[in-house]
């Protein structure tokens, strides 16, 4: 973990060196704040954008001192839970809304519904607000949106496969496809085969169709020559060094891929016989510690997600802004914005928490042990329902 203290004097220097014109100071941004992030786990461009934005805000607010701590993504939620539960922890952190619902139910993040003025939300997309809310209460300050899509090397792939049949045929014909063996990255294929995860009551409905077909499709891709690897680094590095012609990944990695693959393309995950692929649509946002300086933390989060600062993230790190007034004119970002708009909003219900283990196991059992997809999904759905008391 790396710790940095950004004072006003340092921020002015950083802002000038980065070519930043500080935005107007906001009333109340005076005092000490500690924030956490995980942005070194991506391509590095996210960290560049974050440093610029923090410097921008601190330079405009001479009385604000910000202590910044990098936390590995795999540790950040557990570390937050432990520290906040003990009455400690940072004032705020920026993370995906992966655990927003559970942290809310556990009382480990502040309800900021009444702390964020209506005008601060007026320019934000409804998807970003909904993805930052639990049971109608705003639980984070929305920063950006994300969903996975297909990266491809235009020097090797003239036209990206638009359907699951086209992708399978392309792999059979020699397309070098690398996929991560994980349920998050491959979830969208269930929608392509018409699958629906849960009913309105939270009961698992994946065994009614679509999900088993998606697992069978992944097994067919593997049999045709696609490499499905449980190591994210192997997939990412394989695309960068030319081992793979195409992969499925998110916008957080776009900076690294753009640097390594000069003729980079992005397209939607292929549609299938049941409709478009429906990857998870998530929201990155600033969570506020109920033990900390909540008022200052909320104001700082709003400053760091101003239109000017969201533009920094969009231009530097391919973030899809939550602010709808920011034009998206990069072709890579445009594709990810479409993936978000057409994705499956990540649920925040208690029932959804029981999805990950059983369905990750189902994927592994099919790909590694040859289990029949229908049996694997029936088992996973039953386990999810049992965990939820159905």
CSV table of C-alpha atoms in Angstrom, one decimal:
chain,number,residue,atom,x,y,z
A,1,UNK,CA,0.0,0.0,0.0
A,2,UNK,CA,1.2,3.5,-0.9
A,3,UNK,CA,0.4,6.6,1.2
A,4,UNK,CA,0.6,10.1,-0.2
A,5,UNK,CA,-0.2,13.5,1.5
A,6,UNK,CA,-1.4,16.2,-0.9
A,7,UNK,CA,-1.2,19.7,0.7
A,8,UNK,CA,-2.4,22.9,-1.0
A,9,UNK,CA,1.1,23.9,-2.0
A,10,UNK,CA,1.9,20.5,-3.5
A,11,UNK,CA,-1.5,20.5,-5.3
A,12,UNK,CA,-0.7,23.8,-7.0
A,13,UNK,CA,2.6,22.4,-8.2
A,14,UNK,CA,0.9,19.2,-9.4
A,15,UNK,CA,-1.9,21.1,-11.0
A,16,UNK,CA,0.4,23.4,-12.9
A,17,UNK,CA,2.7,20.5,-14.1
A,18,UNK,CA,-0.4,18.6,-15.3
A,19,UNK,CA,-1.7,21.6,-17.2
A,20,UNK,CA,-4.8,21.8,-14.9
A,21,UNK,CA,-6.7,25.0,-14.4
A,22,UNK,CA,-8.1,24.7,-10.9
A,23,UNK,CA,-11.9,25.0,-10.6
A,24,UNK,CA,-13.4,27.5,-8.3
A,25,UNK,CA,-13.0,26.8,-4.6
A,26,UNK,CA,-16.1,25.3,-2.9
A,27,UNK,CA,-17.3,26.6,0.4
A,28,UNK,CA,-16.4,24.3,3.3
A,29,UNK,CA,-13.5,22.4,1.7
A,30,UNK,CA,-11.1,23.1,4.6
A,31,UNK,CA,-9.6,20.5,6.9
A,32,UNK,CA,-8.0,17.0,6.7
A,33,UNK,CA,-9.3,14.1,4.7
A,34,UNK,CA,-8.1,10.6,4.1
A,35,UNK,CA,-9.2,8.7,1.0
A,36,UNK,CA,-8.6,5.2,-0.4
A,37,UNK,CA,-8.5,4.1,-4.0
A,38,UNK,CA,-7.6,1.0,-6.0
A,39,UNK,CA,-6.7,2.7,-9.2
A,40,UNK,CA,-3.2,1.2,-9.5
A,41,UNK,CA,-4.9,-2.2,-10.2
A,42,UNK,CA,-5.9,-0.9,-13.7
A,43,UNK,CA,-3.9,0.4,-16.6
A,44,UNK,CA,-2.3,3.2,-14.6
A,45,UNK,CA,-4.2,5.9,-16.4
A,46,UNK,CA,-6.9,5.9,-13.7
A,47,UNK,CA,-4.3,6.8,-11.1
A,48,UNK,CA,-3.0,9.6,-13.3
A,49,UNK,CA,-6.5,11.0,-13.6
A,50,UNK,CA,-7.2,10.6,-9.9
A,51,UNK,CA,-3.9,12.4,-9.0
A,52,UNK,CA,-4.8,15.2,-11.4
A,53,UNK,CA,-8.3,15.6,-10.0
A,54,UNK,CA,-7.2,15.6,-6.3
A,55,UNK,CA,-4.5,18.2,-7.2
A,56,UNK,CA,-7.1,20.2,-9.0
A,57,UNK,CA,-9.5,20.3,-6.0
A,58,UNK,CA,-6.8,20.8,-3.4
A,59,UNK,CA,-5.2,23.6,-5.3
A,60,UNK,CA,-8.6,25.4,-5.4
A,61,UNK,CA,-9.0,24.9,-1.7
A,62,UNK,CA,-5.9,26.1,0.2
A,63,UNK,CA,-7.2,24.9,3.5
A,64,UNK,CA,-7.7,21.3,2.4
A,65,UNK,CA,-5.2,18.5,3.0
A,66,UNK,CA,-5.8,15.1,1.5
A,67,UNK,CA,-4.0,11.9,2.5
A,68,UNK,CA,-4.3,9.3,-0.2
A,69,UNK,CA,-3.8,5.6,0.3
A,70,UNK,CA,-3.7,3.0,-2.4
A,71,UNK,CA,-5.3,-0.3,-1.4
A,72,UNK,CA,-5.2,-3.5,-3.5
A,73,UNK,CA,-8.6,-4.1,-5.1
A,74,UNK,CA,-8.8,-7.7,-3.6
A,75,UNK,CA,-8.4,-6.3,-0.1
A,76,UNK,CA,-10.3,-3.0,-0.2
A,77,UNK,CA,-13.8,-4.1,0.8
A,78,UNK,CA,-12.6,-6.4,3.7
A,79,UNK,CA,-10.2,-3.7,4.9
A,80,UNK,CA,-13.0,-1.1,4.8
A,81,UNK,CA,-15.4,-3.4,6.7
A,82,UNK,CA,-12.9,-4.1,9.4
A,83,UNK,CA,-11.8,-0.6,10.0
A,84,UNK,CA,-15.2,1.1,9.8
A,85,UNK,CA,-16.7,-1.5,12.1
A,86,UNK,CA,-14.1,-0.6,14.6
A,87,UNK,CA,-14.9,3.1,14.4
A,88,UNK,CA,-11.9,3.9,12.2
A,89,UNK,CA,-11.1,4.0,8.5
A,90,UNK,CA,-10.7,6.7,5.9
A,91,UNK,CA,-13.2,9.5,5.3
A,92,UNK,CA,-14.1,8.2,1.8
A,93,UNK,CA,-13.1,5.8,-0.9
A,94,UNK,CA,-13.8,5.4,-4.6
A,95,UNK,CA,-14.8,1.9,-5.7
A,96,UNK,CA,-17.2,0.1,-7.9
A,97,UNK,CA,-20.7,-0.6,-6.5
A,98,UNK,CA,-19.8,-4.3,-6.1
A,99,UNK,CA,-20.7,-4.3,-2.3
A,100,UNK,CA,-22.9,-1.3,-2.0
A,101,UNK,CA,-26.0,-3.1,-0.9
A,102,UNK,CA,-24.2,-5.3,1.7
A,103,UNK,CA,-22.2,-2.3,3.1
A,104,UNK,CA,-25.5,-0.4,3.4
A,105,UNK,CA,-27.3,-3.3,5.2
A,106,UNK,CA,-24.3,-3.7,7.5
A,107,UNK,CA,-24.3,0.1,8.4
A,108,UNK,CA,-20.8,0.5,7.1
A,109,UNK,CA,-21.3,3.5,4.8
A,110,UNK,CA,-23.2,6.7,5.3
A,111,UNK,CA,-26.6,7.5,3.9
A,112,UNK,CA,-25.9,10.7,2.0
A,113,UNK,CA,-29.4,11.2,0.6
A,114,UNK,CA,-30.0,14.4,2.6
A,115,UNK,CA,-26.4,15.6,2.2
A,116,UNK,CA,-26.3,15.9,-1.6
A,117,UNK,CA,-28.2,18.9,-3.0
A,118,UNK,CA,-30.7,18.2,-5.8
A,119,UNK,CA,-28.8,20.4,-8.2
A,120,UNK,CA,-25.7,18.1,-7.8
A,121,UNK,CA,-27.8,15.2,-9.2
A,122,UNK,CA,-29.6,17.1,-11.9
A,123,UNK,CA,-27.0,16.4,-14.6
A,124,UNK,CA,-26.3,12.8,-13.7
A,125,UNK,CA,-27.7,9.8,-15.6
A,126,UNK,CA,-30.6,7.9,-13.9
A,127,UNK,CA,-28.6,4.7,-14.2
A,128,UNK,CA,-25.7,6.2,-12.2
A,129,UNK,CA,-28.1,7.4,-9.5
A,130,UNK,CA,-30.0,4.1,-9.4
A,131,UNK,CA,-26.7,2.2,-9.2
A,132,UNK,CA,-25.6,4.4,-6.3
A,133,UNK,CA,-28.8,3.9,-4.3
A,134,UNK,CA,-30.1,1.1,-2.1
A,135,UNK,CA,-33.8,0.9,-1.3
A,136,UNK,CA,-34.2,4.5,-2.6
A,137,UNK,CA,-31.5,6.0,-0.5
A,138,UNK,CA,-28.3,7.5,-2.0
A,139,UNK,CA,-25.3,5.6,-0.7
A,140,UNK,CA,-22.4,6.9,-2.8
A,141,UNK,CA,-21.5,9.9,-5.0
A,142,UNK,CA,-21.6,8.6,-8.6
A,143,UNK,CA,-18.4,9.0,-10.5
A,144,UNK,CA,-18.5,6.8,-13.7
A,145,UNK,CA,-20.2,3.7,-15.2
A,146,UNK,CA,-18.7,0.5,-16.5
A,147,UNK,CA,-19.5,-2.7,-18.4
A,148,UNK,CA,-17.3,-5.2,-20.3
A,149,UNK,CA,-17.1,-5.3,-24.0
A,150,UNK,CA,-15.0,-7.0,-26.7
A,151,UNK,CA,-11.5,-5.6,-27.4
A,152,UNK,CA,-10.0,-6.6,-30.7
A,153,UNK,CA,-6.9,-5.9,-32.7
A,154,UNK,CA,-8.0,-4.2,-35.9
A,155,UNK,CA,-4.8,-5.4,-37.7
A,156,UNK,CA,-6.0,-9.0,-37.2
A,157,UNK,CA,-9.8,-8.7,-37.0
A,158,UNK,CA,-11.3,-6.7,-39.9
A,159,UNK,CA,-14.9,-6.9,-38.6
A,160,UNK,CA,-15.6,-8.0,-35.0
A,161,UNK,CA,-18.1,-10.9,-34.7
A,162,UNK,CA,-21.5,-9.5,-34.0
A,163,UNK,CA,-23.3,-12.7,-33.0
A,164,UNK,CA,-22.4,-15.8,-30.9
A,165,UNK,CA,-22.5,-17.9,-34.1
A,166,UNK,CA,-20.1,-15.6,-35.8
A,167,UNK,CA,-17.7,-15.6,-32.8
A,168,UNK,CA,-17.7,-19.4,-32.6
A,169,UNK,CA,-17.2,-19.7,-36.4
A,170,UNK,CA,-14.3,-17.2,-36.2
A,171,UNK,CA,-12.6,-19.2,-33.4
A,172,UNK,CA,-13.0,-22.3,-35.5
A,173,UNK,CA,-11.5,-20.4,-38.4
A,174,UNK,CA,-8.4,-19.4,-36.4
A,175,UNK,CA,-9.4,-16.3,-34.4
A,176,UNK,CA,-7.2,-16.3,-31.3
A,177,UNK,CA,-9.7,-15.5,-28.5
A,178,UNK,CA,-8.7,-15.2,-24.9
A,179,UNK,CA,-11.4,-15.1,-22.1
A,180,UNK,CA,-11.1,-14.8,-18.4
A,181,UNK,CA,-12.6,-17.8,-16.6
A,182,UNK,CA,-14.8,-15.8,-14.3
A,183,UNK,CA,-18.5,-15.3,-14.0
A,184,UNK,CA,-18.4,-11.5,-14.0
A,185,UNK,CA,-16.7,-11.2,-17.4
A,186,UNK,CA,-18.9,-13.9,-19.0
A,187,UNK,CA,-22.2,-13.0,-17.4
A,188,UNK,CA,-23.4,-11.1,-20.5
A,189,UNK,CA,-23.6,-14.3,-22.5
A,190,UNK,CA,-26.6,-15.5,-20.4
A,191,UNK,CA,-28.6,-12.6,-21.8
A,192,UNK,CA,-27.5,-13.5,-25.3
A,193,UNK,CA,-29.2,-16.8,-24.8
A,194,UNK,CA,-32.3,-15.4,-23.2
A,195,UNK,CA,-31.5,-16.1,-19.6
A,196,UNK,CA,-32.9,-14.2,-16.6
A,197,UNK,CA,-31.2,-14.4,-13.2
A,198,UNK,CA,-33.8,-13.5,-10.7
A,199,UNK,CA,-37.5,-12.7,-10.4
A,200,UNK,CA,-38.9,-9.6,-8.7
A,201,UNK,CA,-38.8,-11.5,-5.3
A,202,UNK,CA,-35.1,-12.3,-5.7
A,203,UNK,CA,-35.7,-16.0,-6.4
A,204,UNK,CA,-33.2,-17.5,-8.8
A,205,UNK,CA,-34.7,-18.2,-12.3
A,206,UNK,CA,-31.5,-19.0,-14.1
A,207,UNK,CA,-32.5,-22.7,-14.3
A,208,UNK,CA,-35.5,-21.7,-16.5
A,209,UNK,CA,-33.2,-21.3,-19.6
A,210,UNK,CA,-30.4,-19.3,-21.1
A,211,UNK,CA,-27.7,-19.7,-18.4
A,212,UNK,CA,-27.0,-23.4,-19.2
A,213,UNK,CA,-26.9,-22.5,-22.9
A,214,UNK,CA,-24.3,-19.8,-22.1
A,215,UNK,CA,-22.1,-22.2,-20.3
A,216,UNK,CA,-22.4,-24.7,-23.1
A,217,UNK,CA,-21.4,-22.0,-25.5
A,218,UNK,CA,-18.3,-21.2,-23.5
A,219,UNK,CA,-17.4,-24.9,-23.5
A,220,UNK,CA,-17.9,-24.9,-27.3
A,221,UNK,CA,-15.6,-21.9,-27.6
A,222,UNK,CA,-13.0,-23.7,-25.5
A,223,UNK,CA,-13.3,-26.8,-27.6
A,224,UNK,CA,-12.9,-24.8,-30.8
A,225,UNK,CA,-9.6,-23.3,-29.6
A,226,UNK,CA,-10.4,-20.3,-27.4
A,227,UNK,CA,-8.2,-20.0,-24.3
A,228,UNK,CA,-10.3,-19.5,-21.1
A,229,UNK,CA,-7.9,-18.7,-18.4
A,230,UNK,CA,-8.5,-18.0,-14.7
A,231,UNK,CA,-5.6,-15.6,-14.6
A,232,UNK,CA,-6.6,-12.0,-15.5
A,233,UNK,CA,-3.0,-11.0,-16.1
A,234,UNK,CA,-2.5,-13.9,-18.5
A,235,UNK,CA,-5.5,-12.7,-20.5
A,236,UNK,CA,-4.6,-9.0,-20.4
A,237,UNK,CA,-0.9,-9.6,-21.2
A,238,UNK,CA,-1.8,-12.1,-23.9
A,239,UNK,CA,-3.8,-9.4,-25.7
A,240,UNK,CA,-1.1,-6.8,-25.3
A,241,UNK,CA,1.7,-9.1,-26.7
A,242,UNK,CA,-0.4,-10.4,-29.6
A,243,UNK,CA,-1.1,-13.9,-28.3
A,244,UNK,CA,-4.8,-13.1,-28.5
A,245,UNK,CA,-6.6,-11.2,-31.3
A,246,UNK,CA,-9.7,-10.5,-29.1
A,247,UNK,CA,-10.7,-10.5,-25.4
A,248,UNK,CA,-13.5,-9.4,-23.2
A,249,UNK,CA,-12.7,-6.8,-20.6
A,250,UNK,CA,-13.7,-3.4,-19.1
A,251,UNK,CA,-12.9,0.2,-19.7
A,252,UNK,CA,-10.6,0.3,-16.6
A,253,UNK,CA,-8.0,-1.4,-18.7
A,254,UNK,CA,-8.4,0.6,-21.9
A,255,UNK,CA,-5.4,2.8,-21.3
A,256,UNK,CA,-3.0,-0.1,-21.2
A,257,UNK,CA,-4.5,-1.8,-24.2
A,258,UNK,CA,-4.5,1.4,-26.2
A,259,UNK,CA,-0.7,1.8,-25.5
A,260,UNK,CA,0.1,-1.8,-26.4
A,261,UNK,CA,-2.2,-2.3,-29.4
A,262,UNK,CA,-2.0,0.8,-31.7
A,263,UNK,CA,-4.9,-0.3,-33.9
A,264,UNK,CA,-7.3,-1.0,-31.0
A,265,UNK,CA,-11.0,-1.7,-31.5
A,266,UNK,CA,-13.9,-2.2,-29.1
A,267,UNK,CA,-17.3,-3.7,-29.9
A,268,UNK,CA,-20.2,-5.0,-27.9
A,269,UNK,CA,-20.2,-8.6,-26.7
A,270,UNK,CA,-21.9,-10.7,-29.4
A,271,UNK,CA,-25.6,-11.0,-29.4
A,272,UNK,CA,-27.2,-14.4,-29.4
A,273,UNK,CA,-30.4,-16.2,-30.3
A,274,UNK,CA,-32.1,-14.8,-27.2
A,275,UNK,CA,-31.1,-11.2,-27.8
A,276,UNK,CA,-28.2,-8.9,-27.0
A,277,UNK,CA,-25.5,-9.8,-24.5
A,278,UNK,CA,-26.2,-8.2,-21.1
A,279,UNK,CA,-23.0,-7.6,-19.2
A,280,UNK,CA,-23.3,-6.2,-15.7
A,281,UNK,CA,-23.6,-2.4,-15.7
A,282,UNK,CA,-21.8,-1.0,-12.6
A,283,UNK,CA,-21.2,2.4,-11.1
A,284,UNK,CA,-17.9,3.6,-9.6
A,285,UNK,CA,-18.6,6.1,-6.8
A,286,UNK,CA,-17.3,7.7,-3.6
A,287,UNK,CA,-18.4,5.9,-0.4
A,288,UNK,CA,-18.5,8.0,2.8
A,289,UNK,CA,-17.4,6.7,6.2
A,290,UNK,CA,-20.1,7.3,8.9
A,291,UNK,CA,-17.2,7.6,11.4
A,292,UNK,CA,-15.4,10.4,9.6
A,293,UNK,CA,-15.9,14.0,8.6
A,294,UNK,CA,-19.0,13.3,6.5
A,295,UNK,CA,-19.9,16.8,5.5
A,296,UNK,CA,-16.4,17.6,4.2
A,297,UNK,CA,-16.1,14.1,2.6
A,298,UNK,CA,-19.3,14.6,0.7
A,299,UNK,CA,-18.3,18.1,-0.5
A,300,UNK,CA,-14.9,16.8,-1.6
A,301,UNK,CA,-16.5,13.9,-3.5
A,302,UNK,CA,-18.8,16.3,-5.2
A,303,UNK,CA,-15.9,18.5,-6.2
A,304,UNK,CA,-14.0,15.5,-7.5
A,305,UNK,CA,-17.0,14.5,-9.6
A,306,UNK,CA,-17.7,17.9,-11.0
A,307,UNK,CA,-18.2,18.1,-14.8
A,308,UNK,CA,-14.6,19.4,-15.2
A,309,UNK,CA,-13.1,16.6,-13.2
A,310,UNK,CA,-15.2,13.9,-14.7
A,311,UNK,CA,-13.9,15.1,-18.1
A,312,UNK,CA,-10.3,14.5,-16.7
A,313,UNK,CA,-11.2,10.9,-16.0
A,314,UNK,CA,-13.0,10.5,-19.4
A,315,UNK,CA,-10.1,12.0,-21.4
A,316,UNK,CA,-7.3,10.3,-19.4
A,317,UNK,CA,-8.7,7.0,-18.3
A,318,UNK,CA,-11.7,6.2,-20.6
A,319,UNK,CA,-14.2,6.5,-17.8
A,320,UNK,CA,-17.8,6.7,-18.8
A,321,UNK,CA,-19.0,9.8,-17.0
A,322,UNK,CA,-22.1,9.8,-14.8
A,323,UNK,CA,-22.6,13.4,-15.8
A,324,UNK,CA,-24.7,13.4,-19.0
A,325,UNK,CA,-23.5,16.8,-20.2
A,326,UNK,CA,-20.0,15.5,-20.9
A,327,UNK,CA,-19.6,14.6,-24.6
A,328,UNK,CA,-18.1,11.2,-25.3
A,329,UNK,CA,-16.2,11.5,-28.6
A,330,UNK,CA,-13.6,8.8,-28.3
A,331,UNK,CA,-14.6,5.6,-30.3
A,332,UNK,CA,-13.4,3.3,-27.5
A,333,UNK,CA,-15.4,5.2,-24.9
A,334,UNK,CA,-18.4,5.3,-27.2
A,335,UNK,CA,-18.5,1.5,-27.3
A,336,UNK,CA,-18.3,1.2,-23.6
A,337,UNK,CA,-21.0,3.8,-23.1
A,338,UNK,CA,-23.2,1.7,-25.3
A,339,UNK,CA,-22.3,-1.4,-23.3
A,340,UNK,CA,-23.3,0.3,-20.1
A,341,UNK,CA,-26.6,1.6,-21.6
A,342,UNK,CA,-27.5,-1.8,-22.9
A,343,UNK,CA,-26.2,-3.8,-19.8
A,344,UNK,CA,-27.8,-5.5,-16.9
A,345,UNK,CA,-27.8,-3.0,-13.9
A,346,UNK,CA,-25.9,-4.7,-11.1
A,347,UNK,CA,-28.4,-5.6,-8.4
A,348,UNK,CA,-27.9,-4.4,-4.8
A,349,UNK,CA,-30.4,-6.8,-3.2
A,350,UNK,CA,-29.5,-9.1,-0.4
A,351,UNK,CA,-30.5,-12.1,-2.6
A,352,UNK,CA,-28.0,-11.1,-5.3
A,353,UNK,CA,-25.2,-11.6,-2.8
A,354,UNK,CA,-25.7,-15.3,-3.0
A,355,UNK,CA,-25.1,-15.4,-6.8
A,356,UNK,CA,-21.3,-15.2,-7.0
A,357,UNK,CA,-20.1,-18.4,-5.3
A,358,UNK,CA,-22.6,-20.9,-6.8
A,359,UNK,CA,-22.4,-19.5,-10.3
A,360,UNK,CA,-18.7,-19.2,-10.3
A,361,UNK,CA,-18.5,-22.8,-9.2
A,362,UNK,CA,-20.9,-23.8,-12.0
A,363,UNK,CA,-18.7,-22.1,-14.6
A,364,UNK,CA,-15.6,-23.9,-13.3
A,365,UNK,CA,-17.4,-27.3,-13.1
A,366,UNK,CA,-18.5,-27.1,-16.7
A,367,UNK,CA,-15.1,-25.9,-18.1
A,368,UNK,CA,-12.8,-27.8,-15.9
A,369,UNK,CA,-14.6,-31.0,-15.0
A,370,UNK,CA,-17.0,-31.4,-18.0
A,371,UNK,CA,-20.2,-31.2,-15.9
A,372,UNK,CA,-23.4,-30.9,-17.9
A,373,UNK,CA,-24.3,-27.2,-18.0
A,374,UNK,CA,-28.0,-27.8,-17.2
A,375,UNK,CA,-26.9,-29.8,-14.1
A,376,UNK,CA,-24.4,-27.1,-13.0
A,377,UNK,CA,-27.0,-24.3,-13.3
A,378,UNK,CA,-29.7,-26.3,-11.6
A,379,UNK,CA,-27.2,-26.9,-8.7
A,380,UNK,CA,-26.2,-23.2,-8.6
A,381,UNK,CA,-29.7,-21.9,-8.7
A,382,UNK,CA,-30.8,-24.3,-5.9
A,383,UNK,CA,-27.8,-23.2,-3.8
A,384,UNK,CA,-28.6,-19.5,-4.4
A,385,UNK,CA,-32.3,-20.1,-3.4
A,386,UNK,CA,-31.4,-22.1,-0.4
A,387,UNK,CA,-29.0,-19.4,0.8
A,388,UNK,CA,-31.8,-16.9,0.4
A,389,UNK,CA,-34.4,-19.0,2.2
A,390,UNK,CA,-36.5,-20.0,-0.8
